[in-house]
Amino acid sequence: MVILIAGLFPFAATAAECDSYSLAWSKAPKAGMVKPEQGPRLYFQRVEAGCPGSDTCKAKAYLVPGDKVILDDTGEAWICAHFQGPKRGTLG
């Protein structure tokens, strides 16, 4: 019964998850913008076991200064970010 209840309520997800499902149910998403001092490219990190943290976690997608994102605190040393481009969104 507990497993079924946890499956029905999205807010039961752990804070370290970074996916569209957990972002949609976030209690405190924030708007953000990439600043020039963050470099010419700010790469997304893959959302998989062991990431973020190593060079193999760097995704192909990146942000540039001025890009607007939705941010969510993961409770970890990193944050979850969503960028909506003209054709599709990126989450990581």
PDB file of C-alpha atoms in Angstrom:
ATOM      1  CA  MET A   1       0.000   0.000   0.000  1.00  0.00           C
ATOM      2  CA  VAL A   2       2.831   2.441   0.783  1.00  0.00           C
ATOM      3  CA  ILE A   3       4.453   1.833  -2.621  1.00  0.00           C
ATOM      4  CA  LEU A   4       1.180   2.512  -4.399  1.00  0.00           C
ATOM      5  CA  ILE A   5       0.634   5.751  -2.481  1.00  0.00           C
ATOM      6  CA  ALA A   6       4.196   6.936  -3.177  1.00  0.00           C
ATOM      7  CA  GLY A   7       3.637   6.223  -6.873  1.00  0.00           C
ATOM      8  CA  LEU A   8       0.474   8.308  -6.935  1.00  0.00           C
ATOM      9  CA  PHE A   9       1.997  11.423  -5.408  1.00  0.00           C
ATOM     10  CA  PRO A  10       4.771  13.010  -7.492  1.00  0.00           C
ATOM     11  CA  PHE A  11       6.104  15.060  -4.578  1.00  0.00           C
ATOM     12  CA  ALA A  12       7.362  11.804  -3.074  1.00  0.00           C
ATOM     13  CA  ALA A  13      10.278  11.880  -5.556  1.00  0.00           C
ATOM     14  CA  THR A  14      13.741  12.503  -4.138  1.00  0.00           C
ATOM     15  CA  ALA A  15      15.209  15.994  -4.285  1.00  0.00           C
ATOM     16  CA  ALA A  16      18.231  14.789  -6.287  1.00  0.00           C
ATOM     17  CA  GLU A  17      16.159  13.863  -9.355  1.00  0.00           C
ATOM     18  CA  CYS A  18      16.430  16.121 -12.392  1.00  0.00           C
ATOM     19  CA  ASP A  19      13.739  15.347 -14.921  1.00  0.00           C
ATOM     20  CA  SER A  20      10.665  17.068 -16.332  1.00  0.00           C
ATOM     21  CA  TYR A  21       8.458  15.151 -13.899  1.00  0.00           C
ATOM     22  CA  SER A  22      10.258  16.342 -10.756  1.00  0.00           C
ATOM     23  CA  LEU A  23      10.648  19.878 -12.147  1.00  0.00           C
ATOM     24  CA  ALA A  24       6.904  20.097 -12.847  1.00  0.00           C
ATOM     25  CA  TRP A  25       6.174  19.297  -9.191  1.00  0.00           C
ATOM     26  CA  SER A  26       8.915  21.469  -7.710  1.00  0.00           C
ATOM     27  CA  LYS A  27       7.891  23.595  -4.770  1.00  0.00           C
ATOM     28  CA  ALA A  28      10.419  26.338  -5.514  1.00  0.00           C
ATOM     29  CA  PRO A  29      11.425  26.667  -9.197  1.00  0.00           C
ATOM     30  CA  LYS A  30      13.189  29.921 -10.008  1.00  0.00           C
ATOM     31  CA  ALA A  31      13.891  31.859 -13.186  1.00  0.00           C
ATOM     32  CA  GLY A  32      17.531  32.422 -14.012  1.00  0.00           C
ATOM     33  CA  MET A  33      19.778  33.775 -16.733  1.00  0.00           C
ATOM     34  CA  VAL A  34      23.304  32.748 -17.730  1.00  0.00           C
ATOM     35  CA  LYS A  35      25.762  35.536 -16.913  1.00  0.00           C
ATOM     36  CA  PRO A  36      28.801  36.415 -19.087  1.00  0.00           C
ATOM     37  CA  GLU A  37      31.222  35.620 -16.237  1.00  0.00           C
ATOM     38  CA  GLN A  38      30.071  31.982 -16.381  1.00  0.00           C
ATOM     39  CA  GLY A  39      32.006  31.629 -19.643  1.00  0.00           C
ATOM     40  CA  PRO A  40      31.131  31.484 -23.329  1.00  0.00           C
ATOM     41  CA  ARG A  41      29.531  28.037 -22.901  1.00  0.00           C
ATOM     42  CA  LEU A  42      27.991  26.462 -19.824  1.00  0.00           C
ATOM     43  CA  TYR A  43      27.484  22.760 -20.569  1.00  0.00           C
ATOM     44  CA  PHE A  44      24.599  20.684 -19.266  1.00  0.00           C
ATOM     45  CA  GLN A  45      25.509  17.527 -17.356  1.00  0.00           C
ATOM     46  CA  ARG A  46      23.972  14.149 -18.149  1.00  0.00           C
ATOM     47  CA  VAL A  47      21.230  12.939 -15.841  1.00  0.00           C
ATOM     48  CA  GLU A  48      22.395   9.400 -15.071  1.00  0.00           C
ATOM     49  CA  ALA A  49      24.124   7.372 -12.367  1.00  0.00           C
ATOM     50  CA  GLY A  50      27.430   8.891 -11.282  1.00  0.00           C
ATOM     51  CA  CYS A  51      26.684  12.295 -12.810  1.00  0.00           C
ATOM     52  CA  PRO A  52      27.284  15.128 -12.531  1.00  0.00           C
ATOM     53  CA  GLY A  53      30.877  14.984 -11.502  1.00  0.00           C
ATOM     54  CA  SER A  54      33.221  13.726 -14.199  1.00  0.00           C
ATOM     55  CA  ASP A  55      34.207  14.763 -17.726  1.00  0.00           C
ATOM     56  CA  THR A  56      32.139  11.893 -19.137  1.00  0.00           C
ATOM     57  CA  CYS A  57      29.025  13.555 -17.687  1.00  0.00           C
ATOM     58  CA  LYS A  58      29.291  16.610 -19.949  1.00  0.00           C
ATOM     59  CA  ALA A  59      26.419  16.667 -22.443  1.00  0.00           C
ATOM     60  CA  LYS A  60      26.552  18.140 -25.950  1.00  0.00           C
ATOM     61  CA  ALA A  61      23.950  20.774 -25.065  1.00  0.00           C
ATOM     62  CA  TYR A  62      25.136  24.051 -23.582  1.00  0.00           C
ATOM     63  CA  LEU A  63      23.939  27.496 -22.578  1.00  0.00           C
ATOM     64  CA  VAL A  64      25.405  30.849 -23.588  1.00  0.00           C
ATOM     65  CA  PRO A  65      25.281  34.209 -21.772  1.00  0.00           C
ATOM     66  CA  GLY A  66      21.772  35.650 -21.859  1.00  0.00           C
ATOM     67  CA  ASP A  67      19.975  32.294 -22.061  1.00  0.00           C
ATOM     68  CA  LYS A  68      17.001  32.140 -19.706  1.00  0.00           C
ATOM     69  CA  VAL A  69      16.445  28.964 -17.684  1.00  0.00           C
ATOM     70  CA  ILE A  70      14.178  27.502 -15.035  1.00  0.00           C
ATOM     71  CA  LEU A  71      16.200  26.360 -12.020  1.00  0.00           C
ATOM     72  CA  ASP A  72      15.352  23.916  -9.263  1.00  0.00           C
ATOM     73  CA  ASP A  73      17.410  23.158  -6.157  1.00  0.00           C
ATOM     74  CA  THR A  74      18.227  19.457  -5.939  1.00  0.00           C
ATOM     75  CA  GLY A  75      19.453  19.505  -2.363  1.00  0.00           C
ATOM     76  CA  GLU A  76      22.858  18.468  -3.723  1.00  0.00           C
ATOM     77  CA  ALA A  77      25.954  20.448  -4.791  1.00  0.00           C
ATOM     78  CA  TRP A  78      24.327  21.101  -8.195  1.00  0.00           C
ATOM     79  CA  ILE A  79      21.042  22.466  -9.503  1.00  0.00           C
ATOM     80  CA  CYS A  80      18.619  21.224 -12.122  1.00  0.00           C
ATOM     81  CA  ALA A  81      18.115  23.567 -15.102  1.00  0.00           C
ATOM     82  CA  HIS A  82      15.617  23.594 -17.980  1.00  0.00           C
ATOM     83  CA  PHE A  83      16.194  25.618 -21.142  1.00  0.00           C
ATOM     84  CA  GLN A  84      13.470  25.959 -23.761  1.00  0.00           C
ATOM     85  CA  GLY A  85      14.940  26.492 -27.208  1.00  0.00           C
ATOM     86  CA  PRO A  86      13.009  27.370 -30.369  1.00  0.00           C
ATOM     87  CA  LYS A  87      12.527  23.692 -31.330  1.00  0.00           C
ATOM     88  CA  ARG A  88      12.913  21.700 -28.093  1.00  0.00           C
ATOM     89  CA  GLY A  89      13.838  21.923 -24.437  1.00  0.00           C
ATOM     90  CA  THR A  90      16.926  20.675 -22.614  1.00  0.00           C
ATOM     91  CA  LEU A  91      17.020  19.499 -19.024  1.00  0.00           C
ATOM     92  CA  GLY A  92      20.049  18.647 -16.951  1.00  0.00           C
TER      93      GLY A  92
END
